[in-house]
Structure formats: C-alpha cells, structure tokens
Short mmCIF file of C-alpha atoms in Angstrom, two decimals:
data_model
loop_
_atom_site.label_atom_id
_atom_site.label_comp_id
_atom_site.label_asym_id
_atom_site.label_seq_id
_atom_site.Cartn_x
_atom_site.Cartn_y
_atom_site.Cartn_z
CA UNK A 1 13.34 -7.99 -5.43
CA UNK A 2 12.83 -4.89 -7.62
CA UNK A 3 13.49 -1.47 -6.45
CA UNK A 4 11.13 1.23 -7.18
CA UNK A 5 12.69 4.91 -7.07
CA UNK A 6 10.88 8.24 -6.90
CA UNK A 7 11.96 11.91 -5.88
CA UNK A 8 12.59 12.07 -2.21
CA UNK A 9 10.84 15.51 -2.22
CA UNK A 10 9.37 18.52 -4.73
CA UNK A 11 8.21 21.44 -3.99
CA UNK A 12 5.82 23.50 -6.17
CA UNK A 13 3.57 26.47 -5.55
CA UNK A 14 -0.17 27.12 -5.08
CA UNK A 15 -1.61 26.73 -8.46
CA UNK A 16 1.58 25.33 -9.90
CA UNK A 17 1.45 21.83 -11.38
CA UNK A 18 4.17 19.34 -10.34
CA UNK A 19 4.61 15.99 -11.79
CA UNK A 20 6.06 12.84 -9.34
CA UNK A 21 7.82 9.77 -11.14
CA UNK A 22 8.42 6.44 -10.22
CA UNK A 23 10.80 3.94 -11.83
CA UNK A 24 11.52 0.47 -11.84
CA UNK A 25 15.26 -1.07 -11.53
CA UNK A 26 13.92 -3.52 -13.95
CA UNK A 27 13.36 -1.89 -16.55
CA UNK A 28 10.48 0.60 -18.58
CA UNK A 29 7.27 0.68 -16.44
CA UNK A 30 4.61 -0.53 -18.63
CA UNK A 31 0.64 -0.96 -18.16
CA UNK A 32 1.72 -4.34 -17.30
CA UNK A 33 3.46 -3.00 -14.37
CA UNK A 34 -0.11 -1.43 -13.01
CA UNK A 35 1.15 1.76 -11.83
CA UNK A 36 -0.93 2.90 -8.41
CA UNK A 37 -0.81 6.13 -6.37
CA UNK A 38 -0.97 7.03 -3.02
CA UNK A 39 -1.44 10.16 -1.14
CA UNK A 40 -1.09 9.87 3.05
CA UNK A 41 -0.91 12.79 5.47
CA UNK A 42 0.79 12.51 8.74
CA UNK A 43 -1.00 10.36 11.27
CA UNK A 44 -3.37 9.23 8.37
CA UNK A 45 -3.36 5.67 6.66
CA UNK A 46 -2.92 6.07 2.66
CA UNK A 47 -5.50 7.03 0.38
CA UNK A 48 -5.79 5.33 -2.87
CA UNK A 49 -5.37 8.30 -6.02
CA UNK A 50 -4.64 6.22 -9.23
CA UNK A 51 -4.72 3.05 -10.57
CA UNK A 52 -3.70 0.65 -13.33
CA UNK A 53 -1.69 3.97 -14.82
CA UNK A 54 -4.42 6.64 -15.25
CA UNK A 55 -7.60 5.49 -13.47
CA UNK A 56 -9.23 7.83 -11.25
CA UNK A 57 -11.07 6.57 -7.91
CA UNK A 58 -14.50 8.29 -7.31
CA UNK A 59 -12.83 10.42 -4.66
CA UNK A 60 -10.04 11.61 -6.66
CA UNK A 61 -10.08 15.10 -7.32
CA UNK A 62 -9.90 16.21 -11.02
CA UNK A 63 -6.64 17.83 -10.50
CA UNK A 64 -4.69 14.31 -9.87
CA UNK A 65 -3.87 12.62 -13.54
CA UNK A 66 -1.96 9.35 -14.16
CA UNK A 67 0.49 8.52 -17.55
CA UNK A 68 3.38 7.04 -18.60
CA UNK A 69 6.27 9.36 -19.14
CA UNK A 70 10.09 7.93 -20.73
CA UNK A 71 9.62 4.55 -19.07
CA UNK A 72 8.30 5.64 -15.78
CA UNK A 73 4.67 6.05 -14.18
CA UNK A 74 4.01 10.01 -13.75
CA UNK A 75 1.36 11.47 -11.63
CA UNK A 76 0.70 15.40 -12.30
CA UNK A 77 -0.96 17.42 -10.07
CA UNK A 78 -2.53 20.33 -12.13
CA UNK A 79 -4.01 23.93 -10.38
CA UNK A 80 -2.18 22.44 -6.74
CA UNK A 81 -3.77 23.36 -3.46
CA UNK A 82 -2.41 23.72 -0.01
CA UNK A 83 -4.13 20.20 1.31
CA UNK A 84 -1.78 18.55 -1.74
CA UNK A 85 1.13 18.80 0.76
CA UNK A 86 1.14 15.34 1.30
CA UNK A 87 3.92 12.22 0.84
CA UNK A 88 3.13 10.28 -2.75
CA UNK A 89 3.77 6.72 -2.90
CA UNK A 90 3.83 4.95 -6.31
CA UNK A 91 3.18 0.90 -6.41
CA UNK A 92 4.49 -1.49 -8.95
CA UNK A 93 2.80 -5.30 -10.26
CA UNK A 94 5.95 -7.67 -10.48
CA UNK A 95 4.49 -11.58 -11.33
CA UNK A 96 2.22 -11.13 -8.74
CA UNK A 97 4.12 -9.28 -6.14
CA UNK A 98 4.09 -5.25 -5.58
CA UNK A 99 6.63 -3.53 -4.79
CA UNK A 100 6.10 0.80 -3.30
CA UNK A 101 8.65 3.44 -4.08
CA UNK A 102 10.31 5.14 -1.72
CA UNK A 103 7.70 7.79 -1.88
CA UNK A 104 8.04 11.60 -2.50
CA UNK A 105 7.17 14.41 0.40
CA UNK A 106 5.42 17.24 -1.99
CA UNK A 107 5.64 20.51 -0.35
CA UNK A 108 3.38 23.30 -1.24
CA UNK A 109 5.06 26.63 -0.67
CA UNK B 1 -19.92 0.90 3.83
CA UNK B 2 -16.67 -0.71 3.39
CA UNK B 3 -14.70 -0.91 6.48
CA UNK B 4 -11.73 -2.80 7.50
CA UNK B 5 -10.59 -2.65 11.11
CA UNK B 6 -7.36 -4.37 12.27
CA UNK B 7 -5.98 -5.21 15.57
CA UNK B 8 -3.98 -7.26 17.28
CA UNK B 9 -0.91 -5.61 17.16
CA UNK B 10 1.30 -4.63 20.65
CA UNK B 11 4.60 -5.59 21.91
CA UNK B 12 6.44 -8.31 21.42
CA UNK B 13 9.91 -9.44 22.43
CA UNK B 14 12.48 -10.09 19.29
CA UNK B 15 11.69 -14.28 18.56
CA UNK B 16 8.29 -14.06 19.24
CA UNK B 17 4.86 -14.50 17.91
CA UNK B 18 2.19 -12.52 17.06
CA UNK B 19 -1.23 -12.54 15.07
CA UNK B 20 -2.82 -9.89 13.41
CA UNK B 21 -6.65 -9.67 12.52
CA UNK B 22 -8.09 -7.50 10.14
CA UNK B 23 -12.46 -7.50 10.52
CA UNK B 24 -13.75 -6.52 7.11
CA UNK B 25 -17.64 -5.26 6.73
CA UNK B 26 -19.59 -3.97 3.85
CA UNK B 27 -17.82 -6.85 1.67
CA UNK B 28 -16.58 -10.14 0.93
CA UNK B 29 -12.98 -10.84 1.48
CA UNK B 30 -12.96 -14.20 -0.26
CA UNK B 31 -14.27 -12.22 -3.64
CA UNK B 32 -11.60 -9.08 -3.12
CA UNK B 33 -7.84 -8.76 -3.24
CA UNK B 34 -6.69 -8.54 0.44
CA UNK B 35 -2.79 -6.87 1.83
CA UNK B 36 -1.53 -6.22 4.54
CA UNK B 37 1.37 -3.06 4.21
CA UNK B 38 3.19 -1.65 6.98
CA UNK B 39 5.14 1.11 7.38
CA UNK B 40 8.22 1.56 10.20
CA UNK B 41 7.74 5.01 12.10
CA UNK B 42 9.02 7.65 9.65
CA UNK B 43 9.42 5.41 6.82
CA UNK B 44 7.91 4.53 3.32
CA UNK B 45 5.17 1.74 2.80
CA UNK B 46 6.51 -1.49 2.58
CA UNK B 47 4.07 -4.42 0.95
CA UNK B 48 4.07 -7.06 2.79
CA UNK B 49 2.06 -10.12 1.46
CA UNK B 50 -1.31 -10.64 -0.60
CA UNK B 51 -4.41 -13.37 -0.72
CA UNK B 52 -5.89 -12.80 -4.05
CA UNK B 53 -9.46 -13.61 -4.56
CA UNK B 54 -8.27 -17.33 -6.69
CA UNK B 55 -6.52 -18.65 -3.69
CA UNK B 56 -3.01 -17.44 -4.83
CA UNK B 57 -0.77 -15.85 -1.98
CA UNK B 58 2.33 -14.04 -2.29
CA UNK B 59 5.32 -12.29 0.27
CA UNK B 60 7.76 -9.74 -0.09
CA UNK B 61 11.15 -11.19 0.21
CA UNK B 62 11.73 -9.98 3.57
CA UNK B 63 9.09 -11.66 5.54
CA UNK B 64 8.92 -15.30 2.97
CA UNK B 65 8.78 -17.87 5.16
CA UNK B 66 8.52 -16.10 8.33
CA UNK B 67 4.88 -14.59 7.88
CA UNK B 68 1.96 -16.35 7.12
CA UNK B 69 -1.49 -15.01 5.35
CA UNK B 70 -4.88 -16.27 5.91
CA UNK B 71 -8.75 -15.55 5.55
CA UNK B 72 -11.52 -17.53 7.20
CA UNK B 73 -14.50 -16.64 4.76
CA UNK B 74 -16.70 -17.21 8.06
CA UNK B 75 -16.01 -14.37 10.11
CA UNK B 76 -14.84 -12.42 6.75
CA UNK B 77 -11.86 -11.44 8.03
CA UNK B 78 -7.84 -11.68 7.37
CA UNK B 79 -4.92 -12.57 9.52
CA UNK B 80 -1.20 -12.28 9.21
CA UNK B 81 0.70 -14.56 11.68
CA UNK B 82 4.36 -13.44 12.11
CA UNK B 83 6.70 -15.67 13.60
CA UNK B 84 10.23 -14.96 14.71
CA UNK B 85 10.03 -11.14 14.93
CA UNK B 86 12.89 -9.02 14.26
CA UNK B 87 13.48 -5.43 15.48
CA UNK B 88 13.18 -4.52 12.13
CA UNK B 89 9.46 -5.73 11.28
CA UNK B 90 8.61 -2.98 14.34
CA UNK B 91 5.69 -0.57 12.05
CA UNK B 92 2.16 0.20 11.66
CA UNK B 93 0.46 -2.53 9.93
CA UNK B 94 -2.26 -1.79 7.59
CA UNK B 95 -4.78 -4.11 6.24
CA UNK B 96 -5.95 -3.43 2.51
CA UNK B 97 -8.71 -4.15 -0.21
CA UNK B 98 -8.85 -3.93 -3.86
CA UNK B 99 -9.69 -5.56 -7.08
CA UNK B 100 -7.41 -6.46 -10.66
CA UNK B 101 -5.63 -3.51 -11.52
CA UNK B 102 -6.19 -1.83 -7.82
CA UNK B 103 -4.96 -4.07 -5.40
CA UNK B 104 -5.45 -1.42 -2.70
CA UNK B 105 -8.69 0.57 -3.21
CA UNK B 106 -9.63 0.83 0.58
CA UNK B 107 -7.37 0.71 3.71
CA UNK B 108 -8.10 0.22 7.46
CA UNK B 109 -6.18 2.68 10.10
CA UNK B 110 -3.72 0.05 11.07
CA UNK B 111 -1.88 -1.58 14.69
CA UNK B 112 1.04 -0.82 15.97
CA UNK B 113 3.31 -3.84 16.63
CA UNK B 114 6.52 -3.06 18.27
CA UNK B 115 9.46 -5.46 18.29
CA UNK B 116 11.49 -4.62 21.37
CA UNK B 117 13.46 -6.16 24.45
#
C-alpha cells in the first residue's frame, strides 16, 4: 500500500500564508491521483476543504487554494486566521483505493 | 439536509464481532460514494473501505478480508461488519459521502469502538 507523507507540523503567523504538501511514495501526484483536503479540530469529525486538486466546496473559505507543486498536492492558506489552527489531512486516489497522509498540525502563533 | 449518523460502536473483546450502522438522510446512498474512516485516539485518519455508487467495493490492506461493507438501499443506510478485532482497529469510526473526484464531501460524527480485554 502507498504511503502518503506530509509535514508533521508548521507554524505560521496571523496573516501569514503557509503552504502544506503531501506526497506519494509512488511517485509524482498527478490529477489522476485526486488530491483532497481536510481540516478537523479537536473533538470535531473532518471537514472536507479541497477536492480533485483545486476545487473549492461551497463552505470553503476563499483563503484555502489547492495546486500541484514539484510532484506533490499543495494547499496554501493565504491572509491565515486564528480558527486555521487546525490538523490538515491530504487524501490520495490509488486504482480505486485512498490512501490519507499522515496529516500536518498547523499552528497559528 | 444531508445527514449521516452512525452507531453501533462499543466494546468489544480482541476476536470478536461487531457491526457498525451508518443512517443516511437527505440522500441516496445507492447513487453516492459511501466510506467509512477511522481514526485511533491521537492519530491520523486511516481509510478504511469504500461502496461506490456502480457496485464496486474496495479495503485498505489492513482490514481485507477481515471487514466487510454493505448498503441496504431500503433503509438507506451503510454497515461495516468487522470480524476478528484486533487491539489495533480500537478508533473513532466515521461514516462518509461523496461523489467522483470527492469521495468524502460530508461526514457523520462517528462511534467509538474499543478493542480491549
């Protein structure tokens, strides 16, 4: 099974923008791969952010943008706020399986 | 409104059984992607298995032939039955929704299940 690796944690400032990778042991990540993003908060279930690379849900705020970046799935956070601390999961497509990274704890400070 | 409520979940003794339910409303689960994910306490998300909407089901390598994902398209809802629990599958289980591209667009609050002796 692949592994999917992000940044354990980052930590940017209020107003600062931060980007989050994820990366696949298999290789590039692609559009193929169908990069998603997750936000959760402690004691919360996820929320979806991003999907299929750079597509925003209704709900997600303006400041939250998808891409690829060298082979990996990015997610920026531009003009960060203090409810952004959160932990960010990415999520991989592999022939019909998905696979989560290790996700990244984001501290705002 | 889209909701998705799970349940089922408890403790169980390492070897046994136990069946998971997840009630979706304000949808059809035989026309959506459906997941369950579960996370151990103070870990990442782990996927666990997927029923996608043409009948095709796939696990994660660490519960293959140990779990088992269903629907009944009656009462609209989704079950995982996991056999032969392990300490390890002890986490919240969540119950998710999506569509191609977005397998996980909407998620229920999950249920504990706790593997323990």
């Amino acid at each position: 099974q692949a592994v999917v690796t992000q940044e354990p944690s980052l930590t940017v400032s209020p107003g600062g923008t931060v980007t989050l990778t994820c990366a696949s042991s298999t290789g590039a990540v692609t559009s193929g791969s169908y990069p998603n993003w997750f936000q959760q908060k402690p004691g919360q279930a996820p929320r979806a952010l991003i999907y299929s690379t750079n597509n925003k849900h209704s709900w997600t705020p303006a400041r939250f943008s998808g891409s690829l970046l060298g082979g990996k799935a990015a997610l920026t956070l531009s003009g960060v706020q203090s409810e952004d601390e959160a932990d960010y999961y990415c999520l991989l497509f592999y022939s019909g399986r998905w696979v989560f990274g290790g996700g990244t704890k984001l501290t705002v400070l | 409104e889209v909701q998705l409520v799970e349940s089922g979940g408890g403790l169980v003794q390492p070897g046994g059984s136990l069946r998971l339910s997840c009630a979706a409303s304000g949808f059809t689960v035989s026309n959506s992607f459906m997941s369950w994910v579960r996370q151990a306490p103070g870990r990442g998300l782990e996927w666990v298995s997927i029923f996608y909407s043409d009948g095709n089901i796939y696990y994660a390598d660490s519960v293959k032939g140990l779990f088992t994902i269903s629907r009944d398209n009656s009462r609209n809802t989704l079950y995982l039955q996991m056999n032969s629990l392990r300490t390890e599958d002890t986490a919240v289980y969540y119950c998710a929704r999506g569509k191609f591209g977005s397998p996980f667009d909407q998620w229920g609050q999950g249920t504990l299940v706790t593997v323990s002796s």
